[in-house]
Tab-separated table of C-alpha atoms in Angstrom:
chain	number	residue	atom	x	y	z
W	16	MET	CA	200.177	-105.976	27.658
W	17	THR	CA	203.310	-103.879	27.777
W	18	VAL	CA	203.436	-101.637	30.831
W	19	ARG	CA	203.834	-97.990	29.863
W	20	VAL	CA	204.359	-95.326	32.516
W	21	ARG	CA	204.938	-91.647	32.062
W	22	PHE	CA	206.572	-88.748	33.826
W	23	ALA	CA	204.988	-85.459	32.800
W	24	PRO	CA	206.640	-82.351	34.304
W	25	SER	CA	205.898	-78.752	33.356
W	26	PRO	CA	208.877	-76.623	32.223
W	27	THR	CA	208.026	-73.697	34.483
W	28	GLY	CA	210.957	-73.626	36.898
W	29	MET	CA	213.700	-75.618	38.544
W	30	PHE	CA	213.285	-79.377	38.820
W	31	HIS	CA	211.453	-80.226	42.065
W	32	VAL	CA	212.852	-83.024	44.259
W	33	GLY	CA	209.320	-84.402	44.551
W	34	GLY	CA	209.193	-84.654	40.776
W	35	ALA	CA	212.543	-86.413	40.793
W	36	ARG	CA	211.163	-88.991	43.204
W	37	SER	CA	208.126	-89.591	40.973
W	38	ALA	CA	210.390	-89.995	37.959
W	39	LEU	CA	212.519	-92.586	39.763
W	40	GLN	CA	209.484	-94.533	40.966
W	41	ASN	CA	208.053	-94.656	37.451
W	42	TRP	CA	211.458	-95.552	36.033
W	43	ILE	CA	211.987	-98.469	38.401
W	44	TYR	CA	208.458	-99.787	37.993
W	45	ALA	CA	208.822	-99.781	34.202
W	46	LYS	CA	212.134	-101.644	34.427
W	47	GLN	CA	210.701	-104.224	36.824
W	48	GLN	CA	207.781	-104.892	34.495
W	49	GLY	CA	209.845	-104.929	31.316
W	50	GLY	CA	207.911	-101.851	30.272
W	51	VAL	CA	208.482	-98.404	28.816
W	52	PHE	CA	209.150	-95.078	30.542
W	53	VAL	CA	207.689	-92.128	28.628
W	54	LEU	CA	208.754	-88.523	29.167
W	55	ARG	CA	206.136	-85.937	28.301
W	56	ILE	CA	206.729	-82.213	28.734
W	57	GLU	CA	203.440	-80.512	29.598
W	58	ASP	CA	204.207	-77.182	27.982
W	59	THR	CA	200.762	-75.718	27.295
W	60	ASP	CA	201.295	-72.835	29.749
W	61	ALA	CA	203.069	-70.735	27.141
W	62	ALA	CA	203.362	-67.679	29.386
W	63	ARG	CA	205.514	-69.548	31.925
W	64	ASN	CA	207.392	-72.057	29.776
W	65	LYS	CA	211.012	-71.480	28.811
W	66	PRO	CA	213.265	-73.695	26.653
W	67	GLU	CA	215.948	-73.633	29.347
W	68	TRP	CA	213.520	-75.160	31.832
W	69	THR	CA	212.957	-78.082	29.459
W	70	GLU	CA	216.700	-78.550	29.104
W	71	GLY	CA	216.950	-78.362	32.887
W	72	ILE	CA	214.484	-81.254	33.209
W	73	LEU	CA	216.476	-83.381	30.750
W	74	SER	CA	219.773	-82.570	32.484
W	75	ALA	CA	218.354	-83.309	35.938
W	76	LEU	CA	217.029	-86.665	34.748
W	77	ASP	CA	220.436	-87.426	33.235
W	78	TRP	CA	222.063	-86.641	36.577
W	79	ILE	CA	219.907	-89.029	38.611
W	80	GLY	CA	220.419	-91.847	36.122
W	81	ILE	CA	217.480	-91.550	33.719
W	82	SER	CA	219.586	-90.801	30.687
W	83	ARG	CA	218.523	-89.498	27.295
W	84	GLY	CA	217.939	-92.218	24.793
W	85	SER	CA	216.887	-94.722	27.456
W	86	TYR	CA	213.259	-93.575	27.460
W	87	GLU	CA	210.565	-92.747	24.959
W	88	GLY	CA	210.259	-89.047	24.217
W	89	PRO	CA	210.389	-86.314	25.156
W	90	TYR	CA	206.958	-85.577	23.773
W	91	PHE	CA	205.408	-82.130	24.107
W	92	GLN	CA	201.810	-81.685	25.144
W	93	SER	CA	201.431	-78.650	22.881
W	94	GLU	CA	202.004	-80.906	19.848
W	95	ASN	CA	198.857	-82.862	20.702
W	96	ALA	CA	196.486	-79.867	20.752
W	97	GLY	CA	194.496	-81.187	17.797
W	98	GLU	CA	193.724	-84.434	19.644
W	99	HIS	CA	192.644	-82.463	22.709
W	100	ARG	CA	190.132	-80.433	20.716
W	101	ALA	CA	188.888	-83.515	18.869
W	102	ALA	CA	188.220	-85.296	22.166
W	103	ALA	CA	186.306	-82.274	23.480
W	104	ALA	CA	184.186	-82.293	20.326
W	105	ARG	CA	183.433	-86.026	20.699
W	106	LEU	CA	182.286	-85.533	24.259
W	107	TYR	CA	179.975	-82.721	23.200
W	108	GLU	CA	178.564	-84.637	20.243
W	109	SER	CA	177.870	-87.703	22.398
W	110	GLY	CA	176.010	-85.630	24.978
W	111	ARG	CA	178.657	-86.157	27.648
W	112	ALA	CA	179.458	-82.439	27.702
W	113	TYR	CA	177.560	-79.182	27.238
W	114	TYR	CA	178.280	-75.517	26.802
W	115	CYS	CA	177.912	-72.927	29.543
W	116	ASP	CA	178.427	-69.173	29.558
W	117	CYS	CA	178.146	-68.656	33.323
W	118	THR	CA	180.775	-66.531	34.970
W	119	ARG	CA	181.996	-67.209	38.470
W	120	GLU	CA	179.949	-64.242	39.633
W	121	ASP	CA	176.841	-65.730	38.027
W	122	VAL	CA	177.286	-68.979	39.952
W	123	GLN	CA	177.890	-67.143	43.215
W	124	ALA	CA	174.781	-65.011	42.689
W	125	ARG	CA	172.613	-68.094	42.186
W	126	THR	CA	174.039	-70.170	45.001
W	127	GLY	CA	174.630	-67.313	47.413
W	128	SER	CA	178.112	-68.565	48.247
W	129	GLN	CA	181.551	-68.180	46.753
W	130	TYR	CA	182.382	-71.667	48.035
W	131	GLN	CA	179.511	-73.470	46.329
W	132	GLY	CA	180.428	-75.416	43.208
W	133	TYR	CA	178.778	-75.074	39.816
W	134	ASP	CA	175.037	-75.786	40.032
W	135	GLY	CA	174.484	-77.315	36.583
W	136	TYR	CA	172.486	-74.303	35.360
W	137	HIS	CA	173.124	-74.918	31.648
W	138	ARG	CA	172.877	-78.727	31.692
W	139	ASP	CA	169.705	-78.901	29.605
W	140	ARG	CA	169.384	-75.406	28.153
W	141	GLY	CA	170.844	-76.308	24.761
W	142	LEU	CA	173.468	-73.582	24.601
W	143	GLY	CA	175.726	-74.086	21.600
W	144	PRO	CA	179.388	-73.293	21.044
W	145	GLY	CA	180.403	-69.662	20.836
W	146	PRO	CA	182.761	-67.035	22.197
W	147	GLY	CA	182.943	-67.223	25.979
W	148	HIS	CA	181.111	-70.566	26.082
W	149	ALA	CA	183.038	-73.056	28.209
W	150	LEU	CA	182.510	-76.777	27.714
W	151	ARG	CA	181.553	-78.681	30.869
W	152	PHE	CA	181.571	-82.433	31.416
W	153	ARG	CA	178.193	-83.895	32.354
W	154	THR	CA	178.980	-85.788	35.559
W	155	PRO	CA	176.622	-88.714	36.302
W	156	ASP	CA	173.882	-87.772	38.783
W	157	GLU	CA	173.992	-91.070	40.624
W	158	GLY	CA	176.392	-93.806	41.616
W	159	THR	CA	180.027	-93.692	42.573
W	160	THR	CA	183.395	-93.599	40.883
W	161	VAL	CA	185.789	-96.127	42.348
W	162	VAL	CA	189.493	-95.472	41.823
W	163	VAL	CA	191.498	-98.695	42.020
W	164	ASP	CA	194.811	-97.562	43.473
W	165	LEU	CA	197.844	-99.823	43.989
W	166	ILE	CA	198.768	-97.866	47.126
W	167	ARG	CA	195.477	-96.568	48.541
W	168	GLY	CA	193.128	-99.431	47.820
W	169	GLU	CA	189.806	-98.300	46.345
W	170	PRO	CA	189.022	-94.666	47.171
W	171	THR	CA	185.347	-94.125	46.337
W	172	PHE	CA	183.778	-90.819	45.256
W	173	GLU	CA	180.064	-90.053	45.084
W	174	ASN	CA	179.282	-88.712	41.624
W	175	LYS	CA	176.697	-86.268	42.927
W	176	LEU	CA	179.477	-84.489	44.817
W	177	ILE	CA	181.567	-83.998	41.660
W	178	GLU	CA	180.470	-80.831	39.897
W	179	ASP	CA	180.131	-80.558	36.126
W	180	PHE	CA	183.729	-79.500	35.586
W	181	VAL	CA	185.128	-77.465	32.707
W	182	ILE	CA	187.021	-79.419	30.048
W	183	ALA	CA	187.470	-76.610	27.491
W	184	ARG	CA	187.689	-72.871	28.075
W	185	GLY	CA	185.606	-70.160	26.471
W	186	ASP	CA	188.223	-69.779	23.725
W	187	GLY	CA	187.961	-73.481	22.902
W	188	SER	CA	191.297	-74.506	24.416
W	189	PRO	CA	191.086	-77.727	26.477
W	190	VAL	CA	192.009	-77.520	30.163
W	191	PHE	CA	194.701	-79.613	31.806
W	192	LEU	CA	192.342	-82.360	33.009
W	193	LEU	CA	191.230	-83.238	29.486
W	194	ALA	CA	194.632	-82.701	27.861
W	195	ASN	CA	196.265	-84.975	30.414
W	196	VAL	CA	193.758	-87.771	29.795
W	197	VAL	CA	193.971	-87.502	26.014
W	198	ASP	CA	197.769	-87.517	26.089
W	199	ASP	CA	197.813	-90.639	28.249
W	200	MET	CA	195.373	-92.325	25.862
W	201	THR	CA	197.358	-91.317	22.793
W	202	MET	CA	200.598	-92.599	24.312
W	203	GLY	CA	199.072	-95.857	25.549
W	204	ILE	CA	199.842	-95.204	29.212
W	205	THR	CA	198.814	-98.194	31.328
W	206	HIS	CA	199.912	-97.048	34.799
W	207	VAL	CA	199.843	-93.539	36.283
W	208	ILE	CA	202.177	-93.209	39.276
W	209	ARG	CA	202.095	-89.731	40.800
W	210	ALA	CA	201.796	-87.754	44.059
W	211	GLU	CA	198.652	-87.974	46.166
W	212	GLU	CA	197.923	-84.271	45.601
W	213	HIS	CA	196.475	-85.369	42.252
W	214	LEU	CA	194.054	-87.849	43.824
W	215	PRO	CA	191.107	-85.380	44.022
W	216	ASN	CA	191.299	-84.973	40.225
W	217	THR	CA	191.466	-88.703	39.580
W	218	PRO	CA	187.706	-89.453	39.631
W	219	LYS	CA	187.174	-86.678	37.081
W	220	GLN	CA	189.909	-88.064	34.876
W	221	GLN	CA	188.592	-91.585	35.234
W	222	LEU	CA	185.136	-90.398	34.173
W	223	LEU	CA	186.711	-88.804	31.099
W	224	TRP	CA	188.532	-92.030	30.201
W	225	GLU	CA	185.285	-93.958	30.442
W	226	ALA	CA	183.297	-91.341	28.511
W	227	LEU	CA	185.869	-91.508	25.709
W	228	GLY	CA	185.448	-95.280	25.583
W	229	VAL	CA	188.881	-96.284	26.860
W	230	LYS	CA	189.729	-98.361	29.923
W	231	PRO	CA	191.342	-96.168	32.594
W	232	PRO	CA	194.957	-96.827	33.612
W	233	VAL	CA	196.043	-98.393	36.870
W	234	TRP	CA	196.469	-95.618	39.435
W	235	ALA	CA	199.087	-95.306	42.170
W	236	HIS	CA	199.196	-92.172	44.320
W	237	VAL	CA	202.350	-91.911	46.416
W	238	PRO	CA	202.522	-89.770	49.575
W	239	VAL	CA	203.226	-86.081	49.171
W	240	VAL	CA	206.680	-84.819	50.243
W	241	VAL	CA	206.640	-82.366	53.175
W	242	ASN	CA	209.066	-80.200	55.147
W	243	GLU	CA	209.868	-80.400	58.871
W	244	LYS	CA	206.641	-78.539	59.671
W	245	ARG	CA	204.735	-81.174	57.711
W	246	GLN	CA	203.866	-78.637	55.039
W	247	LYS	CA	203.992	-79.636	51.387
W	248	LEU	CA	207.376	-78.692	49.941
W	249	SER	CA	207.066	-75.330	48.225
W	250	LYS	CA	209.353	-73.662	45.695
W	251	ARG	CA	208.644	-70.338	47.385
W	252	ARG	CA	209.518	-71.519	50.874
W	253	ASP	CA	211.743	-74.591	50.788
W	254	LYS	CA	214.950	-75.737	49.143
W	255	VAL	CA	213.393	-78.023	46.552
W	256	ALA	CA	215.411	-77.580	43.332
W	257	LEU	CA	217.303	-80.729	42.416
W	258	GLU	CA	219.824	-78.570	40.545
W	259	ALA	CA	220.637	-76.681	43.760
W	260	TYR	CA	221.612	-79.907	45.506
W	261	ARG	CA	223.612	-81.031	42.484
W	262	ASP	CA	225.484	-77.720	42.333
W	263	GLU	CA	226.196	-77.836	46.069
W	264	GLY	CA	227.961	-81.127	45.617
W	265	TYR	CA	225.476	-83.843	46.446
W	266	LEU	CA	226.213	-87.098	44.654
W	267	ALA	CA	223.590	-88.470	42.298
W	268	GLY	CA	223.752	-91.886	43.955
W	269	ALA	CA	223.087	-90.454	47.395
W	270	MET	CA	220.253	-88.285	46.140
W	271	ARG	CA	218.389	-91.027	44.331
W	272	ASN	CA	218.895	-93.478	47.213
W	273	TYR	CA	217.431	-90.921	49.618
W	274	LEU	CA	214.538	-89.938	47.349
W	275	MET	CA	213.465	-93.561	47.051
W	276	LEU	CA	213.230	-93.764	50.860
W	277	LEU	CA	210.565	-91.044	50.938
W	278	GLY	CA	207.598	-93.265	51.660
W	279	TRP	CA	209.287	-96.640	51.205
W	280	ALA	CA	212.132	-98.681	52.718
W	281	PRO	CA	214.190	-101.676	51.580
W	282	SER	CA	214.148	-104.895	53.571
W	283	GLY	CA	216.069	-105.180	56.812
W	284	ASP	CA	217.316	-102.464	59.121
W	285	ARG	CA	219.163	-100.504	56.452
W	286	GLU	CA	218.744	-97.373	54.402
W	287	ILE	CA	221.949	-96.902	52.427
W	288	VAL	CA	221.881	-99.752	49.935
W	289	PRO	CA	223.168	-100.395	46.402
W	290	TRP	CA	220.912	-99.066	43.672
W	291	SER	CA	220.510	-102.607	42.352
W	292	VAL	CA	218.837	-103.549	45.643
W	293	ILE	CA	216.371	-100.677	45.344
W	294	GLU	CA	215.602	-101.627	41.744
W	295	ASP	CA	214.970	-105.185	42.804
W	296	GLU	CA	213.025	-104.620	46.032
W	297	PHE	CA	210.885	-101.525	45.385
W	298	ARG	CA	207.171	-102.334	45.425
W	299	LEU	CA	204.389	-99.824	44.893
W	300	ASP	CA	202.062	-101.705	47.213
W	301	GLU	CA	204.633	-101.314	50.018
W	302	VAL	CA	204.684	-97.502	49.815
W	303	ASN	CA	203.449	-95.850	53.012
W	304	LEU	CA	200.261	-93.796	53.038
W	305	SER	CA	201.565	-91.053	55.329
W	306	SER	CA	203.363	-87.950	54.073
W	307	ALA	CA	207.091	-88.302	53.456
W	308	PHE	CA	209.410	-85.921	55.348
W	309	PHE	CA	212.233	-84.507	53.256
W	310	ASP	CA	214.955	-84.185	55.881
W	311	GLU	CA	217.877	-82.222	54.468
W	312	LYS	CA	220.066	-83.100	57.467
W	313	LYS	CA	219.517	-86.782	56.809
W	314	LEU	CA	220.220	-86.307	53.110
W	315	ARG	CA	223.455	-84.545	54.032
W	316	ALA	CA	224.464	-87.474	56.238
W	317	PHE	CA	223.630	-89.856	53.382
W	318	ASN	CA	225.817	-87.861	51.051
W	319	GLY	CA	228.734	-87.910	53.476
W	320	GLU	CA	228.514	-91.700	53.589
W	321	TYR	CA	228.502	-91.880	49.802
W	322	ILE	CA	231.494	-89.543	49.566
W	323	ARG	CA	233.489	-91.617	52.038
W	324	ALA	CA	232.678	-94.777	50.095
W	325	LEU	CA	234.175	-93.435	46.855
W	326	PRO	CA	237.549	-94.745	45.716
W	327	VAL	CA	240.021	-91.896	46.273
W	328	ALA	CA	240.600	-91.443	42.534
W	329	GLU	CA	236.860	-91.023	41.971
W	330	PHE	CA	236.675	-88.566	44.858
W	331	VAL	CA	239.479	-86.514	43.290
W	332	ASP	CA	237.616	-86.456	39.966
W	333	ALA	CA	234.304	-85.567	41.628
W	334	CYS	CA	235.887	-82.541	43.324
W	335	GLN	CA	237.336	-81.076	40.128
W	336	PRO	CA	234.417	-78.728	39.253
W	337	TRP	CA	234.825	-76.967	42.604
W	338	LEU	CA	238.618	-76.951	42.459
W	339	THR	CA	238.883	-75.642	38.908
W	340	GLY	CA	235.779	-73.422	38.891
W	341	THR	CA	234.009	-75.284	36.105
W	342	GLY	CA	230.342	-76.161	36.393
W	343	THR	CA	229.797	-74.577	39.804
W	344	ILE	CA	228.006	-71.424	40.891
W	345	ALA	CA	230.852	-70.007	43.010
W	346	PRO	CA	234.437	-70.072	41.668
W	347	PRO	CA	237.241	-71.008	44.069
W	348	PRO	CA	239.229	-68.146	45.676
W	349	TRP	CA	242.408	-69.089	43.799
W	350	GLN	CA	243.343	-68.641	40.175
W	351	PRO	CA	243.456	-71.709	37.901
W	352	GLU	CA	247.230	-71.522	37.599
W	353	GLU	CA	247.561	-71.639	41.395
W	354	PHE	CA	245.848	-74.991	41.699
W	355	ASP	CA	248.284	-77.841	42.314
W	356	ALA	CA	246.766	-81.192	41.375
W	357	ASP	CA	249.555	-83.155	43.066
W	358	ALA	CA	249.098	-81.279	46.334
W	359	PHE	CA	245.386	-81.930	46.265
W	360	ALA	CA	245.896	-85.610	45.517
W	361	ALA	CA	248.131	-85.822	48.587
W	362	VAL	CA	245.469	-84.449	50.967
W	363	ALA	CA	242.407	-85.889	49.211
W	364	PRO	CA	242.160	-88.982	51.476
W	365	LEU	CA	242.198	-86.674	54.508
W	366	ALA	CA	239.576	-84.336	53.089
W	367	GLN	CA	237.336	-87.162	51.954
W	368	THR	CA	236.583	-88.189	55.531
W	369	ARG	CA	235.650	-84.660	56.611
W	370	ILE	CA	233.181	-83.278	54.103
W	371	ALA	CA	229.500	-84.007	53.581
W	372	VAL	CA	229.053	-82.200	50.246
W	373	LEU	CA	231.661	-81.673	47.548
W	374	SER	CA	231.526	-77.869	47.694
W	375	GLU	CA	232.999	-78.080	51.215
W	376	ILE	CA	236.280	-79.164	49.679
W	377	VAL	CA	237.190	-75.538	48.936
W	378	PRO	CA	237.447	-74.164	52.507
W	379	ASN	CA	239.237	-77.346	53.553
W	380	VAL	CA	242.082	-77.042	51.060
W	381	ASP	CA	242.206	-73.373	50.006
W	382	PHE	CA	245.299	-72.748	52.169
W	383	LEU	CA	247.290	-74.967	49.803
W	384	PHE	CA	246.652	-72.868	46.714
W	385	LEU	CA	246.716	-69.275	47.978
W	386	ALA	CA	249.742	-67.040	48.431
W	387	SER	CA	248.539	-66.368	51.979
W	388	PRO	CA	245.714	-67.985	53.954
W	389	LEU	CA	242.248	-66.499	54.246
W	390	ILE	CA	242.179	-65.560	57.907
W	391	ASP	CA	238.988	-66.172	59.852
W	392	GLU	CA	239.122	-63.119	62.125
W	393	ALA	CA	236.940	-64.730	64.785
W	394	ALA	CA	239.306	-67.705	64.850
W	395	TRP	CA	242.296	-65.380	65.060
W	396	THR	CA	240.849	-63.446	68.008
W	397	LYS	CA	239.916	-66.643	69.823
W	398	THR	CA	243.311	-68.312	69.335
W	399	MET	CA	246.008	-65.662	69.214
W	400	LYS	CA	246.215	-64.695	72.871
W	401	ASP	CA	249.038	-63.754	75.232
W	402	GLY	CA	251.995	-66.022	74.671
W	403	SER	CA	251.017	-67.034	71.145
W	404	GLY	CA	253.732	-64.916	69.592
W	405	GLU	CA	256.490	-66.454	71.680
W	406	LEU	CA	255.099	-69.926	71.004
W	407	LEU	CA	255.234	-69.237	67.258
W	408	ASP	CA	258.853	-68.032	67.642
W	409	ASP	CA	259.828	-71.297	69.319
W	410	ALA	CA	257.903	-73.380	66.780
W	411	VAL	CA	259.566	-71.603	63.851
W	412	ALA	CA	263.011	-72.180	65.338
W	413	ALA	CA	262.261	-75.845	65.984
W	414	PHE	CA	260.833	-76.408	62.525
W	415	GLU	CA	263.812	-74.664	60.887
W	416	ALA	CA	266.107	-77.174	62.515
W	417	LEU	CA	264.251	-80.222	61.237
W	418	GLU	CA	266.218	-82.486	58.917
W	419	SER	CA	263.116	-84.326	57.671
W	420	TRP	CA	259.959	-82.384	56.791
W	421	ASP	CA	257.310	-85.034	57.389
W	422	ALA	CA	254.143	-85.220	59.461
W	423	GLU	CA	255.581	-87.402	62.215
W	424	SER	CA	258.656	-85.215	62.709
W	425	LEU	CA	256.544	-82.052	62.705
W	426	LYS	CA	254.200	-83.495	65.310
W	427	SER	CA	256.902	-84.679	67.702
W	428	THR	CA	258.759	-81.391	67.352
W	429	LEU	CA	255.712	-79.271	68.167
W	430	GLU	CA	254.830	-81.569	71.067
W	431	ALA	CA	258.272	-80.856	72.518
W	432	VAL	CA	257.783	-77.095	72.060
W	433	GLY	CA	254.504	-77.254	73.927
W	434	ALA	CA	255.863	-79.485	76.691
W	435	GLU	CA	258.495	-76.868	77.536
W	436	ARG	CA	255.608	-74.460	78.163
W	437	GLY	CA	253.451	-76.971	80.002
W	438	LEU	CA	250.976	-77.181	77.125
W	439	LYS	CA	249.301	-80.189	75.597
W	440	LEU	CA	249.496	-80.640	71.845
W	441	GLY	CA	245.966	-79.322	71.238
W	442	LYS	CA	246.779	-75.964	72.816
W	443	THR	CA	250.188	-75.834	71.163
W	444	GLN	CA	249.048	-76.478	67.621
W	445	ALA	CA	246.078	-74.063	67.632
W	446	PRO	CA	248.123	-70.880	66.900
W	447	VAL	CA	250.141	-72.758	64.273
W	448	ARG	CA	246.963	-73.968	62.534
W	449	VAL	CA	245.453	-70.480	62.402
W	450	ALA	CA	248.734	-68.971	61.193
W	451	VAL	CA	249.094	-71.492	58.386
W	452	THR	CA	245.500	-72.275	57.335
W	453	GLY	CA	243.557	-69.264	58.664
W	454	ARG	CA	241.086	-71.469	60.573
W	455	THR	CA	240.793	-73.381	63.821
W	456	VAL	CA	239.438	-76.514	62.175
W	457	GLY	CA	240.365	-78.376	59.030
W	458	LEU	CA	242.489	-81.221	57.775
W	459	PRO	CA	245.001	-82.933	60.100
W	460	LEU	CA	247.578	-80.240	60.763
W	461	PHE	CA	250.876	-82.056	60.387
W	462	GLU	CA	249.953	-83.853	57.188
W	463	SER	CA	248.846	-80.444	55.868
W	464	LEU	CA	252.158	-78.837	56.791
W	465	GLU	CA	254.032	-81.666	55.082
W	466	VAL	CA	252.187	-81.017	51.811
W	467	LEU	CA	252.389	-77.224	52.113
W	468	GLY	CA	256.161	-77.487	52.465
W	469	ARG	CA	258.831	-76.015	54.711
W	470	GLU	CA	259.236	-72.648	52.986
W	471	ARG	CA	255.555	-71.708	52.802
W	472	THR	CA	254.796	-72.998	56.305
W	473	LEU	CA	257.592	-70.981	57.930
W	474	ALA	CA	256.714	-67.866	55.915
W	475	ARG	CA	253.115	-67.957	57.151
W	476	MET	CA	254.150	-68.523	60.754
W	477	ARG	CA	256.539	-65.546	60.568
W	478	ALA	CA	253.823	-63.377	59.002
W	479	ALA	CA	251.446	-64.278	61.833
W	480	ARG	CA	254.146	-63.445	64.378
W	481	LEU	CA	254.601	-60.008	62.857
W	482	ARG	CA	250.874	-59.380	63.050
W	483	LEU	CA	251.036	-60.074	66.797
W	484	VAL	CA	253.767	-57.506	67.430
């Protein structure tokens, strides 16, 4: 038997990081088993679906390494509507489903509670199809439904506690539960790997598989992803869009490494490992049962490690969208013609060790490409105190006299200027850094001055001195 897994997102918004994790888990499992990964777009919610959301799903999968052409699909659930209706009809004709015209208010009036489930009122009343008549599945009165789960063992559900659930609405359109089962049958899905939030629906789906005469798939319900308050990640409350992390400058390798650690860990005391190790070692039966905490701070640290591990040439290439304003949300503060690729290449090794996401490259190097630095006023107020003007005067004079404009000469010269005033280098260089870069922190100062050049460095120091008059 060829293993066939599926990833079935709905195109109703940005691509959720939890969905990305499920996609990766399915992808790896299929590769390990020599199987097939199927992409199915569950697009039956016409009111919320948009073509751009579908394209967003495909692009996000591309980004994390599940590229187009390497999987089967995408299929669209809406294209299988005929099969959904045919399955509903078979269930009715076989006596496994019946029609009901009860409203929610009717059920509440009979049971006396808005929390009580459907009471089976129309089970044996012989109501036929018609407008407003929903089709309900006839759940067995006795016995249990055992879900064999690769992660959770054998969760067991008493059938008498599962209400006769709706499988087709009053207008005849099948509901998600039935459509999902029929699609999996049609596509020959053998393993369903998904988040544990779907587990309560699994006994209903398994009953539908059995009623339709097909062996259910192997189930695997992975832990739900939660925030720091141990609440399920929510699009309304949390930063969950994969695209947002991509656009901020997270590397695909770091993201997929981190996502795979949500509920699972590779062997040994290690977390950052080559993707080939994850592909080789991941095991569904080793996934933890407890909820997985999506820690953005930890992800950020992961990404910094991945950035520092890049060859410098690859780092330079990776930064280009933020440096040139292509493919990013916020354009850089300089004009394209002001960007100097050679200057950036010179400071790239210094910047690479100091940023955690690629978008941070802009505030680290903007001073190189602007006519004048963007002054952080808080930094200016904190640094430019009594005596700063005279210190800048002395530094300008000393720098003007330099024969060689290199980092080592600049450092030793400024050290001497500070020593004459009884200042250590840290105190001496602070006004110079703010004058030249606009900030109190950034790349190593003297290497930055070397790349900026004598003329521009001295001009900025003189401009800062004038501001202090």
